[in-house]
Amino acid sequence: MTLLECKNLTKKYGKHTALNDISLQIDGGHIIGLLGPNGSGKTTLIKLITGLLCPTAGSVYVKEEPIGPASKNLISYLPDHSYLNGNLKVREIIDFFADFYEDFDSLRAYDMMAKLQINPCQKLKTLSKGAQEKVQLILVMSRHASLYILDEPLAGVDPAARDYILDTILSNYDEDSSILISTHLISDIENILDGVIFIKDGLLHTHALVDELREQDRKSIDTIFREVFKC
Amino acid sequence: MPWNLDSDRPIFIQIIEKIQMDIISGQYAPGDKLPSVRELAQEASVNPNTMQKALSELERTGLVYSQRTSGRYITEDTAMIAELKSTLAKDIVTQFLDKMFRLGIPEEEVIPFISKIIEGDDHDTVRM
């Protein structure tokens, strides 16, 4: 079943076209990398899917629902900036999420916090940058959503914790849900991806299965990316 | 501990190779039950779909079979495992010979060379 469908999506900021006529479909049960250089339109695409921006033209459907309260219920979104109140303790934020989202699993959240040695009684702002990012990712992955959208989930996290987080992502998503991950750390995540979307200058450049790309080019996704987006 | 996989070759092919190796080396005995797709995917740090694809391929070759409800098992056909072993061994020897020929070592010197190394008499190997 089609989980996400973007039809002829275009977004203009004034005269600047950030996304130009993007059409794509994502089915359930996949982990897709959304890759592109800075300013290529990744975050714009994500904001259109999550309903934070309105498209200039085209439309987005999540499980055949147009963007709105119903679609937002299906999507668990990790933005590229934190929106959490730093004065709250981690456990207060967990309660907040449990209140806010029906599909939030507090036990899962506490379990992951413990594994990453985050003290739930600490205030968010007293945690290190990496630990704050971990908290946000844990909150997002503790929902039983249909589509997880992670915008740069690994940027501030050390390589050892990165492995644990990837493991967390792999073990915590339901078989019918999909994950869309935007990142620059391609080599760290490419083995857990099964599909990849390249965006170049607001246009859809490639949407393919990673093993097919590897077979075709005999190169890693990281290398292919560097070639496609060579400056 | 994630499996040691290269990023520049299709992952599902490398998974097939790794499981074949585990079968040949006796890590998995004939008739053993394989862990679930999800468990294997997590162990290898790969996408469950990729693991699924590798296992389907192993199933297609007959090395692995699935019992409708209880999971996947290693074949009990020991002849098939032996055959796979000799196929892989042949590949290794072919690659080895290719490298030896590229070094300029003629065919008739290859066997004596190997024998010397097996006998542990590798002081002479420098003086070919």
mmCIF file of N, CA, C and O in Angstrom, chain A residues 189-222:
data_model
loop_
_atom_site.group_PDB
_atom_site.id
_atom_site.type_symbol
_atom_site.label_atom_id
_atom_site.label_comp_id
_atom_site.label_asym_id
_atom_site.label_seq_id
_atom_site.Cartn_x
_atom_site.Cartn_y
_atom_site.Cartn_z
ATOM 1 N N ILE A 189 24.975 5.351 7.399
ATOM 2 C CA ILE A 189 23.633 4.770 7.396
ATOM 3 C C ILE A 189 23.322 3.931 6.168
ATOM 4 O O ILE A 189 22.289 3.291 6.106
ATOM 5 N N GLU A 190 24.237 3.919 5.166
ATOM 6 C CA GLU A 190 23.777 3.346 3.906
ATOM 7 C C GLU A 190 23.444 1.855 3.968
ATOM 8 O O GLU A 190 22.619 1.390 3.193
ATOM 9 N N ASN A 191 24.039 1.143 4.924
ATOM 10 C CA ASN A 191 23.709 -0.285 5.007
ATOM 11 C C ASN A 191 22.313 -0.555 5.558
ATOM 12 O O ASN A 191 21.782 -1.639 5.371
ATOM 13 N N ILE A 192 21.733 0.400 6.256
ATOM 14 C CA ILE A 192 20.383 0.142 6.761
ATOM 15 C C ILE A 192 19.314 0.695 5.813
ATOM 16 O O ILE A 192 18.134 0.460 6.016
ATOM 17 N N LEU A 193 19.723 1.412 4.787
ATOM 18 C CA LEU A 193 18.744 1.929 3.825
ATOM 19 C C LEU A 193 18.385 0.845 2.831
ATOM 20 O O LEU A 193 19.214 0.022 2.489
ATOM 21 N N ASP A 194 17.142 0.841 2.361
ATOM 22 C CA ASP A 194 16.902 0.007 1.182
ATOM 23 C C ASP A 194 16.570 0.858 -0.034
ATOM 24 O O ASP A 194 16.685 0.404 -1.153
ATOM 25 N N GLY A 195 16.212 2.101 0.201
ATOM 26 C CA GLY A 195 15.966 2.981 -0.930
ATOM 27 C C GLY A 195 16.632 4.317 -0.724
ATOM 28 O O GLY A 195 17.025 4.660 0.396
ATOM 29 N N VAL A 196 16.777 5.064 -1.800
ATOM 30 C CA VAL A 196 17.435 6.348 -1.695
ATOM 31 C C VAL A 196 16.787 7.344 -2.652
ATOM 32 O O VAL A 196 16.333 6.976 -3.736
ATOM 33 N N ILE A 197 16.683 8.585 -2.163
ATOM 34 C CA ILE A 197 16.156 9.666 -3.003
ATOM 35 C C ILE A 197 17.228 10.751 -3.045
ATOM 36 O O ILE A 197 17.657 11.225 -2.000
ATOM 37 N N PHE A 198 17.679 11.084 -4.258
ATOM 38 C CA PHE A 198 18.623 12.199 -4.406
ATOM 39 C C PHE A 198 17.852 13.415 -4.884
ATOM 40 O O PHE A 198 17.112 13.329 -5.877
ATOM 41 N N ILE A 199 18.036 14.530 -4.215
ATOM 42 C CA ILE A 199 17.433 15.776 -4.678
ATOM 43 C C ILE A 199 18.555 16.718 -5.085
ATOM 44 O O ILE A 199 19.524 16.911 -4.351
ATOM 45 N N LYS A 200 18.419 17.252 -6.299
ATOM 46 C CA LYS A 200 19.451 18.152 -6.799
ATOM 47 C C LYS A 200 18.789 19.415 -7.316
ATOM 48 O O LYS A 200 17.931 19.345 -8.199
ATOM 49 N N ASP A 201 19.151 20.557 -6.759
ATOM 50 C CA ASP A 201 18.587 21.850 -7.160
ATOM 51 C C ASP A 201 17.067 21.820 -7.228
ATOM 52 O O ASP A 201 16.474 22.311 -8.191
ATOM 53 N N GLY A 202 16.434 21.238 -6.243
ATOM 54 C CA GLY A 202 14.980 21.239 -6.190
ATOM 55 C C GLY A 202 14.305 20.210 -7.088
ATOM 56 O O GLY A 202 13.085 20.122 -7.125
ATOM 57 N N LEU A 203 15.106 19.421 -7.795
ATOM 58 C CA LEU A 203 14.533 18.400 -8.690
ATOM 59 C C LEU A 203 14.840 17.001 -8.162
ATOM 60 O O LEU A 203 15.881 16.782 -7.534
ATOM 61 N N LEU A 204 13.941 16.079 -8.453
ATOM 62 C CA LEU A 204 14.180 14.688 -8.084
ATOM 63 C C LEU A 204 15.199 14.120 -9.070
ATOM 64 O O LEU A 204 14.938 14.012 -10.264
ATOM 65 N N HIS A 205 16.378 13.773 -8.549
ATOM 66 C CA HIS A 205 17.449 13.292 -9.433
ATOM 67 C C HIS A 205 17.401 11.773 -9.571
ATOM 68 O O HIS A 205 17.485 11.226 -10.655
ATOM 69 N N THR A 206 17.257 11.076 -8.444
ATOM 70 C CA THR A 206 17.247 9.615 -8.433
ATOM 71 C C THR A 206 16.288 9.138 -7.350
ATOM 72 O O THR A 206 16.238 9.721 -6.276
ATOM 73 N N HIS A 207 15.522 8.105 -7.649
ATOM 74 C CA HIS A 207 14.757 7.422 -6.616
ATOM 75 C C HIS A 207 14.899 5.949 -6.932
ATOM 76 O O HIS A 207 14.304 5.461 -7.883
ATOM 77 N N ALA A 208 15.737 5.243 -6.174
ATOM 78 C CA ALA A 208 16.059 3.863 -6.538
ATOM 79 C C ALA A 208 16.363 3.027 -5.315
ATOM 80 O O ALA A 208 16.493 3.536 -4.205
ATOM 81 N N LEU A 209 16.467 1.726 -5.527
ATOM 82 C CA LEU A 209 16.877 0.809 -4.465
ATOM 83 C C LEU A 209 18.402 0.849 -4.355
ATOM 84 O O LEU A 209 19.098 0.864 -5.371
ATOM 85 N N VAL A 210 18.907 0.864 -3.134
ATOM 86 C CA VAL A 210 20.348 1.039 -2.970
ATOM 87 C C VAL A 210 21.145 -0.110 -3.568
ATOM 88 O O VAL A 210 22.181 0.116 -4.200
ATOM 89 N N ASP A 211 20.668 -1.355 -3.387
ATOM 90 C CA ASP A 211 21.446 -2.469 -3.932
ATOM 91 C C ASP A 211 21.466 -2.448 -5.457
ATOM 92 O O ASP A 211 22.431 -2.886 -6.075
ATOM 93 N N GLU A 212 20.406 -1.924 -6.062
ATOM 94 C CA GLU A 212 20.419 -1.807 -7.524
ATOM 95 C C GLU A 212 21.439 -0.767 -7.978
ATOM 96 O O GLU A 212 22.152 -0.965 -8.965
ATOM 97 N N LEU A 213 21.515 0.341 -7.248
ATOM 98 C CA LEU A 213 22.524 1.366 -7.578
ATOM 99 C C LEU A 213 23.927 0.807 -7.424
ATOM 100 O O LEU A 213 24.791 1.021 -8.268
ATOM 101 N N ARG A 214 24.138 0.052 -6.327
ATOM 102 C CA ARG A 214 25.467 -0.524 -6.101
ATOM 103 C C ARG A 214 25.832 -1.497 -7.214
ATOM 104 O O ARG A 214 26.959 -1.549 -7.668
ATOM 105 N N GLU A 215 24.835 -2.282 -7.628
ATOM 106 C CA GLU A 215 25.090 -3.289 -8.647
ATOM 107 C C GLU A 215 25.406 -2.622 -9.989
ATOM 108 O O GLU A 215 26.317 -3.018 -10.694
ATOM 109 N N GLN A 216 24.635 -1.583 -10.293
ATOM 110 C CA GLN A 216 24.794 -0.842 -11.537
ATOM 111 C C GLN A 216 26.161 -0.156 -11.610
ATOM 112 O O GLN A 216 26.872 -0.271 -12.585
ATOM 113 N N ASP A 217 26.511 0.552 -10.536
ATOM 114 C CA ASP A 217 27.702 1.410 -10.571
ATOM 115 C C ASP A 217 28.916 0.763 -9.912
ATOM 116 O O ASP A 217 30.019 1.274 -10.032
ATOM 117 N N ARG A 218 28.706 -0.345 -9.199
ATOM 118 C CA ARG A 218 29.787 -0.995 -8.436
ATOM 119 C C ARG A 218 30.455 -0.010 -7.482
ATOM 120 O O ARG A 218 31.668 -0.007 -7.324
ATOM 121 N N LYS A 219 29.671 0.860 -6.907
ATOM 122 C CA LYS A 219 30.213 1.844 -5.972
ATOM 123 C C LYS A 219 29.276 1.968 -4.792
ATOM 124 O O LYS A 219 28.110 1.612 -4.880
ATOM 125 N N SER A 220 29.798 2.533 -3.705
ATOM 126 C CA SER A 220 28.941 2.771 -2.549
ATOM 127 C C SER A 220 28.044 3.974 -2.811
ATOM 128 O O SER A 220 28.328 4.798 -3.681
ATOM 129 N N ILE A 221 26.958 4.076 -2.050
ATOM 130 C CA ILE A 221 26.045 5.207 -2.199
ATOM 131 C C ILE A 221 26.785 6.507 -1.878
ATOM 132 O O ILE A 221 26.587 7.533 -2.524
ATOM 133 N N ASP A 222 27.672 6.430 -0.890
ATOM 134 C CA ASP A 222 28.480 7.589 -0.520
ATOM 135 C C ASP A 222 29.290 8.095 -1.723
ATOM 136 O O ASP A 222 29.312 9.284 -2.026
#
